Tab-separated table of N, CA and C in Angstrom:
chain	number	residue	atom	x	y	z
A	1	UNK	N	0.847	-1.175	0.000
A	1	UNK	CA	0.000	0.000	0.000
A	1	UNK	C	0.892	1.237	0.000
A	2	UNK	N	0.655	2.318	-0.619
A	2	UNK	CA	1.425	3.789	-0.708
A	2	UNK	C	0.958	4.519	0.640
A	3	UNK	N	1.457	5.698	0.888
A	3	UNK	CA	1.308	6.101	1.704
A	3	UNK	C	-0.154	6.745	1.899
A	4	UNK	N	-0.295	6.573	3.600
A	4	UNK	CA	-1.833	6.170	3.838
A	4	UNK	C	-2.198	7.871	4.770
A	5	UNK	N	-3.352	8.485	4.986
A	5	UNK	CA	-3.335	9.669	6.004
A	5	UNK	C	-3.220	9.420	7.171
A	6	UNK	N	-2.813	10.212	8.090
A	6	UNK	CA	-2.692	9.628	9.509
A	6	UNK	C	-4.322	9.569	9.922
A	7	UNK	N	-4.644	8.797	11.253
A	7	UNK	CA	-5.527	8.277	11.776
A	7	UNK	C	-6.278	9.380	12.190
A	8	UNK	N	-6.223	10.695	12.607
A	8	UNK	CA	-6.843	11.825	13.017
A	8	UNK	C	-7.601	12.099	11.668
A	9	UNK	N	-7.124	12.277	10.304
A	9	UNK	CA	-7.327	12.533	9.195
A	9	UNK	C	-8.689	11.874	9.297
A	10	UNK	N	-9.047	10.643	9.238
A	10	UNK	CA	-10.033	10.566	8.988
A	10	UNK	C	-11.612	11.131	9.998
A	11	UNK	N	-11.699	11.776	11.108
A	11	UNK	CA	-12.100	12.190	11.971
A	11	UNK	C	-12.348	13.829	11.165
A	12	UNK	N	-10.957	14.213	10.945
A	12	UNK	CA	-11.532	15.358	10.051
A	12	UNK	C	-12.178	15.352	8.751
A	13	UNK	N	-11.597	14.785	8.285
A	13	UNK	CA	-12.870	14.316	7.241
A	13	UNK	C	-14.095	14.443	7.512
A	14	UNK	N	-14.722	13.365	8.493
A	14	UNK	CA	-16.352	13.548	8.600
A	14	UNK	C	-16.526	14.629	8.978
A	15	UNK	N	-15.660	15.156	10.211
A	15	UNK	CA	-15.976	16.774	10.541
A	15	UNK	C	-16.523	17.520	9.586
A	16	UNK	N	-15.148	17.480	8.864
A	16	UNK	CA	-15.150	18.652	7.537
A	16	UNK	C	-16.943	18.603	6.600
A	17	UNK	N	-16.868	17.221	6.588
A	17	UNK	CA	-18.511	16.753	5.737
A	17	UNK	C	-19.738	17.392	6.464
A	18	UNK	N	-19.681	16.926	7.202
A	18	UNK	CA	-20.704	17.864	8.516
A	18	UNK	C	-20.547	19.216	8.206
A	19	UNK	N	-19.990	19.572	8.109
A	19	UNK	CA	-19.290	21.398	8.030
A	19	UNK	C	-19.877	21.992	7.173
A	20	UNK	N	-19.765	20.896	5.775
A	20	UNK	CA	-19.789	21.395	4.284
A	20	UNK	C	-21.074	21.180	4.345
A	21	UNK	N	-22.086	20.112	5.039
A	21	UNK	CA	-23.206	19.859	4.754
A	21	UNK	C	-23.340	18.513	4.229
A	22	UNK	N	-22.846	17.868	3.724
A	22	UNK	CA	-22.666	16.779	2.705
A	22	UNK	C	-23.051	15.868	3.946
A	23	UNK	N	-22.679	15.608	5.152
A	23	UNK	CA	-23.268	14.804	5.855
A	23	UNK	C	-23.740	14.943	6.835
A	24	UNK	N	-24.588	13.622	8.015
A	24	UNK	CA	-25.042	14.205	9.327
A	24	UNK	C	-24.090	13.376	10.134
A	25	UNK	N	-23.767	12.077	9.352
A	25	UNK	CA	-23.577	11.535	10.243
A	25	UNK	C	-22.294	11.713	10.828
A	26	UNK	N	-22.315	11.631	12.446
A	26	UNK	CA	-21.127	12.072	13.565
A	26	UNK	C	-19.749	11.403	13.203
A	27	UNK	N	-18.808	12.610	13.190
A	27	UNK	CA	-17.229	11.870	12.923
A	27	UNK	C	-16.983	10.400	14.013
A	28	UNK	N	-17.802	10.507	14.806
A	28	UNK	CA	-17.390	9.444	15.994
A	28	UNK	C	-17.978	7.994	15.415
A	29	UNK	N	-19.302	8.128	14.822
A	29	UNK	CA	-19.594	7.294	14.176
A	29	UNK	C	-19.110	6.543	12.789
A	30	UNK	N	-18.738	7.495	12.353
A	30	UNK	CA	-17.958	7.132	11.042
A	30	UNK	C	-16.602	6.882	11.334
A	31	UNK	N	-15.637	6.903	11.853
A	31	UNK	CA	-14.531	6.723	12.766
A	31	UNK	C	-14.809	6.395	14.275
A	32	UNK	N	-15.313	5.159	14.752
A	32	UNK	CA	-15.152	4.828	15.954
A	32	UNK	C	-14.323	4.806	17.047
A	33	UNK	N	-14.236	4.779	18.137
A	33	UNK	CA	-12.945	4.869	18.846
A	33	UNK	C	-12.695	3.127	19.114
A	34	UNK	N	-12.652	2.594	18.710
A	34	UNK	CA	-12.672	0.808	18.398
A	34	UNK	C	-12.163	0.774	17.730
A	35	UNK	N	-11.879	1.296	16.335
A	35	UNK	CA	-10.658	1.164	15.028
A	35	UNK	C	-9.522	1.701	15.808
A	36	UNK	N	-9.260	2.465	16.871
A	36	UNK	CA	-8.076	3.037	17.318
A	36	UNK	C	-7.596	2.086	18.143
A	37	UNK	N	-8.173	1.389	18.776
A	37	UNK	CA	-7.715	-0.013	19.391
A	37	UNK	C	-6.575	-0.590	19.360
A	38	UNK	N	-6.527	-1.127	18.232
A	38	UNK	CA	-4.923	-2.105	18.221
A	38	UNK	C	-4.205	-1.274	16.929
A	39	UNK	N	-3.779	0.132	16.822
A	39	UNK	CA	-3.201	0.843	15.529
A	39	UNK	C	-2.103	0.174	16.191
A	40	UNK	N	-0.986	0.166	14.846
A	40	UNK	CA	0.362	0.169	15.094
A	40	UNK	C	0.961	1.336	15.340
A	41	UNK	N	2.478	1.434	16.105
A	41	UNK	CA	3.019	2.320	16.198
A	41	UNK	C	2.815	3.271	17.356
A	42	UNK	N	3.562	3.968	18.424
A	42	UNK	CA	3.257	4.426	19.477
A	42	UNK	C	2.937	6.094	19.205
A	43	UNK	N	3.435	6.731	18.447
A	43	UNK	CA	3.414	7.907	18.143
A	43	UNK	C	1.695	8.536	17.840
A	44	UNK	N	1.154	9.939	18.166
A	44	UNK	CA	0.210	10.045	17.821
A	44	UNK	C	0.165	10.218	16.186
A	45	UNK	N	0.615	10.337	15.301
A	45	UNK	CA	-0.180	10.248	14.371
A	45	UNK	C	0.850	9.371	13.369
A	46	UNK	N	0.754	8.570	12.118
A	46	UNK	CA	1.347	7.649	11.412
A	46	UNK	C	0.565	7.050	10.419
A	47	UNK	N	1.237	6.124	9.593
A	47	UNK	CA	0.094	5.188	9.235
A	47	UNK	C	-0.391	4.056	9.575
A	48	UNK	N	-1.714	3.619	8.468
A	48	UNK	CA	-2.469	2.439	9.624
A	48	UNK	C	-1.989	0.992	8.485
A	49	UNK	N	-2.824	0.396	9.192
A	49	UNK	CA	-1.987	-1.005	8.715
A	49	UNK	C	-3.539	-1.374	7.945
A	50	UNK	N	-2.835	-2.115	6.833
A	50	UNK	CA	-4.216	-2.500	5.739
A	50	UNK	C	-5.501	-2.735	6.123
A	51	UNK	N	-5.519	-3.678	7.517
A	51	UNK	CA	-6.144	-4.457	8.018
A	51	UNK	C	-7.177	-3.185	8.864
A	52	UNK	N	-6.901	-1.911	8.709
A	52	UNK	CA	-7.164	-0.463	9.338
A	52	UNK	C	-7.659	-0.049	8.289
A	53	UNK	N	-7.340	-0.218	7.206
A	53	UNK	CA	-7.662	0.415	6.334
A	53	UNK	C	-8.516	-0.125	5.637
A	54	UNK	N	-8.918	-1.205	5.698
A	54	UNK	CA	-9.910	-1.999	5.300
A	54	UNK	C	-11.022	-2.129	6.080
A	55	UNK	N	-11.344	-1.485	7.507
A	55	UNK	CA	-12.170	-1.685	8.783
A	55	UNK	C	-12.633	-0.142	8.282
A	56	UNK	N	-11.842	0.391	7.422
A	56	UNK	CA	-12.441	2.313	8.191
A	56	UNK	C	-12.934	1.973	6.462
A	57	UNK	N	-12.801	1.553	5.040
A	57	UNK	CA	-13.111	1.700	4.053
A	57	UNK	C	-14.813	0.912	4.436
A	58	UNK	N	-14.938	0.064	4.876
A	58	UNK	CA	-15.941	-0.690	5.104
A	58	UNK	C	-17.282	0.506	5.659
A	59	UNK	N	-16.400	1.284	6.610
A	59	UNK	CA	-17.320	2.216	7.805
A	59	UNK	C	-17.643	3.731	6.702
A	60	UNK	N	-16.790	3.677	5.823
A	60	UNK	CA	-16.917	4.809	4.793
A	60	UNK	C	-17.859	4.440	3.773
A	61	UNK	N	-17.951	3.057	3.319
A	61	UNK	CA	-18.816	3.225	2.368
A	61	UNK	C	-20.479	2.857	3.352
A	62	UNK	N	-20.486	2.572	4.198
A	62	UNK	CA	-21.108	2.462	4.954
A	62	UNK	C	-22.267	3.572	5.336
A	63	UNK	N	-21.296	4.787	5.353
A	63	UNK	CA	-22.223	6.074	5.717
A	63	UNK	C	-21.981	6.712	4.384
A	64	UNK	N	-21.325	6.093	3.185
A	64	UNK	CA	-21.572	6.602	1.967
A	64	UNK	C	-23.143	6.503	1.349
A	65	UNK	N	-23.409	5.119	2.204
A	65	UNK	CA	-24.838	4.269	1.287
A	65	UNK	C	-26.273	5.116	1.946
A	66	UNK	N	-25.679	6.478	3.064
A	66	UNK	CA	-27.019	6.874	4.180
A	66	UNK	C	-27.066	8.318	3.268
A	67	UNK	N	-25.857	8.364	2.394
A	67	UNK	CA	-26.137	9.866	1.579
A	67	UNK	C	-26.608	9.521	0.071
A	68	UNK	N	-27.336	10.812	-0.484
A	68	UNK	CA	-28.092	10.103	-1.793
A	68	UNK	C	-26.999	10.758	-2.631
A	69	UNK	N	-26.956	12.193	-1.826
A	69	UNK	CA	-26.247	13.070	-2.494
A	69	UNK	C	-24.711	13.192	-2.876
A	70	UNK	N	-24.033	12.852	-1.443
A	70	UNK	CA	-22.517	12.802	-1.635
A	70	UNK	C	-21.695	11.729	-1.302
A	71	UNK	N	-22.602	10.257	-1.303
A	71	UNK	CA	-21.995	9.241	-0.820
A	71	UNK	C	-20.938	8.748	-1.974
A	72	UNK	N	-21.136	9.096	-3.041
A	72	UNK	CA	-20.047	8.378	-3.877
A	72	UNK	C	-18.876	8.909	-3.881
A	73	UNK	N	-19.218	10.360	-3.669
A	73	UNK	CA	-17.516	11.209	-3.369
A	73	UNK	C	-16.794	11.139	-2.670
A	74	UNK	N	-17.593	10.625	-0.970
A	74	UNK	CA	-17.455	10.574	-0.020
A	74	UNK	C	-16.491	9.302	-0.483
A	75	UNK	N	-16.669	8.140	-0.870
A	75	UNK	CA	-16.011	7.214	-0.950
A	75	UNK	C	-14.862	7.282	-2.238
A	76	UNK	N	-14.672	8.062	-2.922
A	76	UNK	CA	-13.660	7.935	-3.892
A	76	UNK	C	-12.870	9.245	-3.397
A	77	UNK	N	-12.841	10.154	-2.890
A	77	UNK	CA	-11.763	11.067	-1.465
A	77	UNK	C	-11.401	10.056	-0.849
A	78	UNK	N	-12.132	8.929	-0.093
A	78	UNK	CA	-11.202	8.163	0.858
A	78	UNK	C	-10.463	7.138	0.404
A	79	UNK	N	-10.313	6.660	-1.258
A	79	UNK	CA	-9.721	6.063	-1.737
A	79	UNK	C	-8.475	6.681	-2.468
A	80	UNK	N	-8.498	7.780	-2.738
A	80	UNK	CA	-7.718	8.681	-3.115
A	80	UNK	C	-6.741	9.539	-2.194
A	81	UNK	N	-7.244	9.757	-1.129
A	81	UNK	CA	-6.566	10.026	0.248
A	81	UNK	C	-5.425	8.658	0.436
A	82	UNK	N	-6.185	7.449	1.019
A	82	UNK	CA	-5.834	6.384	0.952
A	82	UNK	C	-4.659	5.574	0.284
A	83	UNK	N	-4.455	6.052	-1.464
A	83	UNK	CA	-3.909	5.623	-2.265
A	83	UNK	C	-2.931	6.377	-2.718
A	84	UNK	N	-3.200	7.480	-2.559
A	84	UNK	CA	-2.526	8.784	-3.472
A	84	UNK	C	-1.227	9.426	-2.012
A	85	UNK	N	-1.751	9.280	-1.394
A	85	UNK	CA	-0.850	10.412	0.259
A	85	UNK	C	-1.143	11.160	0.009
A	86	UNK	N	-2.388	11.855	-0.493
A	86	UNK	CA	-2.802	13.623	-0.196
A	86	UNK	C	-3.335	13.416	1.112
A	87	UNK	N	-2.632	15.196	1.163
A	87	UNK	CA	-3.416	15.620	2.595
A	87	UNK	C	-5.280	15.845	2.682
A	88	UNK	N	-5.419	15.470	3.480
A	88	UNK	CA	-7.412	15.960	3.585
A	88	UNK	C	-7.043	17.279	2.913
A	89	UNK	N	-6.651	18.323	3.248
A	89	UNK	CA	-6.959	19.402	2.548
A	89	UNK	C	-6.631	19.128	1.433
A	90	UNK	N	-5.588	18.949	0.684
A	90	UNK	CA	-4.964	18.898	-0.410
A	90	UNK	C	-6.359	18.043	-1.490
A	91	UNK	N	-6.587	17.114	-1.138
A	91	UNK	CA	-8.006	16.203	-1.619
A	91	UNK	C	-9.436	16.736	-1.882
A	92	UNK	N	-9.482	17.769	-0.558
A	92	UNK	CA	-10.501	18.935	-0.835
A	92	UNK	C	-10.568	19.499	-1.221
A	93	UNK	N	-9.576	20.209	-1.678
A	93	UNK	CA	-9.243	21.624	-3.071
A	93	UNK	C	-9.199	21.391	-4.238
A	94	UNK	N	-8.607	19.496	-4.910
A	94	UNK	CA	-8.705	19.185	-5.905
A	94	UNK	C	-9.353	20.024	-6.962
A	95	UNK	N	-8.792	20.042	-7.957
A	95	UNK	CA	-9.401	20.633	-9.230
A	95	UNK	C	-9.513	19.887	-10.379
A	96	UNK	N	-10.365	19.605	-11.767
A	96	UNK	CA	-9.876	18.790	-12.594
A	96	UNK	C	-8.840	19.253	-13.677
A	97	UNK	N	-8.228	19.972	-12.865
A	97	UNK	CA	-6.783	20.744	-13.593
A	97	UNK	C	-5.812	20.538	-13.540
A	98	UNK	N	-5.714	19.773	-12.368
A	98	UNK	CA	-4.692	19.354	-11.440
A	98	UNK	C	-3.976	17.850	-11.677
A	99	UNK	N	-5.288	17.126	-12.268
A	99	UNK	CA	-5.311	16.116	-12.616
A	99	UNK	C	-4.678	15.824	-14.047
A	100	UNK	N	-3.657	15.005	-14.120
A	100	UNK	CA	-3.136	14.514	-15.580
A	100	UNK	C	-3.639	12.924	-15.906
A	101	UNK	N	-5.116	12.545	-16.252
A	101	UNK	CA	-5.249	11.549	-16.403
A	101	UNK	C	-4.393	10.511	-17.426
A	102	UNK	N	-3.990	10.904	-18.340
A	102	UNK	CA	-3.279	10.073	-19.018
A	102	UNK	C	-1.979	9.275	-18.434
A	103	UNK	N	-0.981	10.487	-17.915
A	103	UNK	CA	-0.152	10.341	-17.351
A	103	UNK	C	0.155	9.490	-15.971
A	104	UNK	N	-1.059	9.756	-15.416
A	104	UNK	CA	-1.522	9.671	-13.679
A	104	UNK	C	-0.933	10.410	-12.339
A	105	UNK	N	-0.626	11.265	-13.209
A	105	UNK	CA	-0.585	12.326	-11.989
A	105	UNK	C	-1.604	13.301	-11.577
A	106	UNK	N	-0.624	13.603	-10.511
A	106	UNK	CA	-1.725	14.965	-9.464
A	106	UNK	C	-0.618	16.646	-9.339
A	107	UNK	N	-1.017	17.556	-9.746
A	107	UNK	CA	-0.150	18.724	-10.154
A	107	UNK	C	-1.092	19.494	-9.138
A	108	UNK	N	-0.066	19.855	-7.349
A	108	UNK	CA	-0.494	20.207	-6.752
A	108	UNK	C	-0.365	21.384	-7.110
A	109	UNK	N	-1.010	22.454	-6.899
A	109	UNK	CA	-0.489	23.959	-6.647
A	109	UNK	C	-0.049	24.159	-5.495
A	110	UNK	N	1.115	25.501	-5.209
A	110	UNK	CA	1.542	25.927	-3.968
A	110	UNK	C	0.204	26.564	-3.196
A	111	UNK	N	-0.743	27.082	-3.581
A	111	UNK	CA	-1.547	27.693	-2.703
A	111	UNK	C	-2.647	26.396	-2.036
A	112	UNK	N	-2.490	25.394	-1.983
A	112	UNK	CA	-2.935	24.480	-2.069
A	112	UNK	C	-1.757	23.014	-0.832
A	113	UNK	N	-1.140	23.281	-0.749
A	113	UNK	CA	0.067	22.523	0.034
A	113	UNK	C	0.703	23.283	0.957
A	114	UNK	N	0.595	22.078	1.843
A	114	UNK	CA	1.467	22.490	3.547
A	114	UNK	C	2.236	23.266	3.254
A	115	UNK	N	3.500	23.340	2.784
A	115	UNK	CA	4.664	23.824	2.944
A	115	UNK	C	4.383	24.989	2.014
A	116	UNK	N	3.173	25.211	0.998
A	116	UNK	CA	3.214	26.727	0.243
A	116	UNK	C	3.775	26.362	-1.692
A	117	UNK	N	4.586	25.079	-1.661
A	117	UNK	CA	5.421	24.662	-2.725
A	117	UNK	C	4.496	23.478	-3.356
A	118	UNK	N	4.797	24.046	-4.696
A	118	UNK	CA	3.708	22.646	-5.733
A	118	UNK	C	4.709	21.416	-5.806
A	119	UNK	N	3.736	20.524	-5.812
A	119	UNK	CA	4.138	19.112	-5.609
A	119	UNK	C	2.982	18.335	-6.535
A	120	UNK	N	4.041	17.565	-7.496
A	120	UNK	CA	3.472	16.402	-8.612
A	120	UNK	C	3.625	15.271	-7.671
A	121	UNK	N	2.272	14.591	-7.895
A	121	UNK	CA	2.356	12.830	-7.169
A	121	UNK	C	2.103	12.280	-8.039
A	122	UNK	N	2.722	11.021	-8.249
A	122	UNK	CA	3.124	10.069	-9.766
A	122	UNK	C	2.121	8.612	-9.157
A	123	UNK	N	1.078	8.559	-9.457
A	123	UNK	CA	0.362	7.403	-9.402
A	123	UNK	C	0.723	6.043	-9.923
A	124	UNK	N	1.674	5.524	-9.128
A	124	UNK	CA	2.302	4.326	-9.438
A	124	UNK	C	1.661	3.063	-9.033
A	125	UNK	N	1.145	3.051	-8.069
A	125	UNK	CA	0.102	1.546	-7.608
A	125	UNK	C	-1.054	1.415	-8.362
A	126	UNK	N	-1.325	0.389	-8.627
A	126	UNK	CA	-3.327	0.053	-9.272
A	126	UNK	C	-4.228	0.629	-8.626
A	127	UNK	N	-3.842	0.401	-7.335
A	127	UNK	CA	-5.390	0.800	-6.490
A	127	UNK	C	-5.103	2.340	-6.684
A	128	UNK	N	-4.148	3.471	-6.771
A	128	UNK	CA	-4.026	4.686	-6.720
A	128	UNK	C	-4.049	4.725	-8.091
A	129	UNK	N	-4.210	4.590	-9.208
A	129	UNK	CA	-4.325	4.687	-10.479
A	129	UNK	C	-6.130	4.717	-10.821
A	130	UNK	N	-6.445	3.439	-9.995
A	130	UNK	CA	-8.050	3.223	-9.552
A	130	UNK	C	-8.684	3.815	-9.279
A	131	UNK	N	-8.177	4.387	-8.052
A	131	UNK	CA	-9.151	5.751	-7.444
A	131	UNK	C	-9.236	6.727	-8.391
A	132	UNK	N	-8.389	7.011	-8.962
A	132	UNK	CA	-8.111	8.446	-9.658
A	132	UNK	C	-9.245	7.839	-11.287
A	133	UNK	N	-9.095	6.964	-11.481
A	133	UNK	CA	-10.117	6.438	-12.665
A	133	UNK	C	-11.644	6.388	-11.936
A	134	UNK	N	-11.719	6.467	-10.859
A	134	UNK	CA	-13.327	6.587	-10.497
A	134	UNK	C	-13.593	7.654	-10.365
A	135	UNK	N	-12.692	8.702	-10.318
A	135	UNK	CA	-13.121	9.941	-10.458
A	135	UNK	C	-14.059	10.304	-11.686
A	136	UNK	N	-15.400	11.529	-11.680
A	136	UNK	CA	-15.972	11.618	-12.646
A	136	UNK	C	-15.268	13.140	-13.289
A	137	UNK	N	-14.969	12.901	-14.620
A	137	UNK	CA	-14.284	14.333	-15.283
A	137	UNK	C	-15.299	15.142	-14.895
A	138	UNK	N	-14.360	16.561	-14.208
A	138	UNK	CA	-15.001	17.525	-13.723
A	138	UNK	C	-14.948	19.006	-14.607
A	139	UNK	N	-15.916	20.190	-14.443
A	139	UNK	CA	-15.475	20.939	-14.956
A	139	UNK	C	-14.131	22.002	-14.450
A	140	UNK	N	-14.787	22.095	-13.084
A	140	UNK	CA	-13.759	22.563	-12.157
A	140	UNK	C	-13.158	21.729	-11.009
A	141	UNK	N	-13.866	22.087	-9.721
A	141	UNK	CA	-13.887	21.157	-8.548
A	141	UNK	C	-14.069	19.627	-8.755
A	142	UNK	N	-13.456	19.034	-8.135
A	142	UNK	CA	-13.889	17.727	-8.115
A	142	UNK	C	-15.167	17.349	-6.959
A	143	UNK	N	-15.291	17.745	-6.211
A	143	UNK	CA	-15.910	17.477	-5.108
A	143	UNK	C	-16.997	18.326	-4.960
């Protein structure tokens, strides 16, 4: 697996959904405190182990199937998060500009990334090649 968001990440996520409107249901619910259970690694934040990532994809499409409206996005952000190592924000700003489908890259902008500096991510795994193919061509925003 490529690099995965840390475990808080997904907590903001639902937040963020709640925020935007797109959902009701509670970050606590959609991220349980039971998936935090047996994470690897002592540090607060890192990545999770497949077997994590396969418990929280389950709980995502899960409260994907309670939205009419934004459940499919909801689930191809967390595969793309997942697959790709964007940051939640970075995933939320997406543009379909940004995107080089042929190629399989992602052409971050600096106003758009932690550090202020643009950053290309080279979609080298299937499943991160995948996500980015379930995306629907956008005019602008993806999301």
């Amino acid at each position: 697996m490529s690099a995965v968001p840390t475990r808080s990440a997904w907590r903001k996520l639902a937040r963020g959904r709640i925020l935007a409107g797109w959902s009701d249901v509670p970050a606590e619910v959609l991220v349980p405190d039971t998936l935090y259970a047996d994470l690897e690694g002592s540090k607060p934040q890192g990545p999770i182990s497949e077997r994590q990532a396969t418990l929280w994809r389950a709980l995502v499409v899960e409260a994907a199937a309670r939205s009419r409206t934004y459940g499919a996005d909801l689930v191809r952000m967390f595969d793309l998060l997942l697959h790709a190592g964007l940051r939640l924000d970075e995933c939320a700003r997406l543009r379909e500009r940004m995107l080089d489908r042929q190629h399989y890259t992602i052409a971050l902008t600096s106003s758009i990334t932690k550090g202020g500096r643009p950053r290309t991510i080279t979609l080298e795994m299937p499943e991160a090649r995948a996500a980015l193919d379930a995306i629907p061509v956008a005019d602008d925003w993806l999301w």
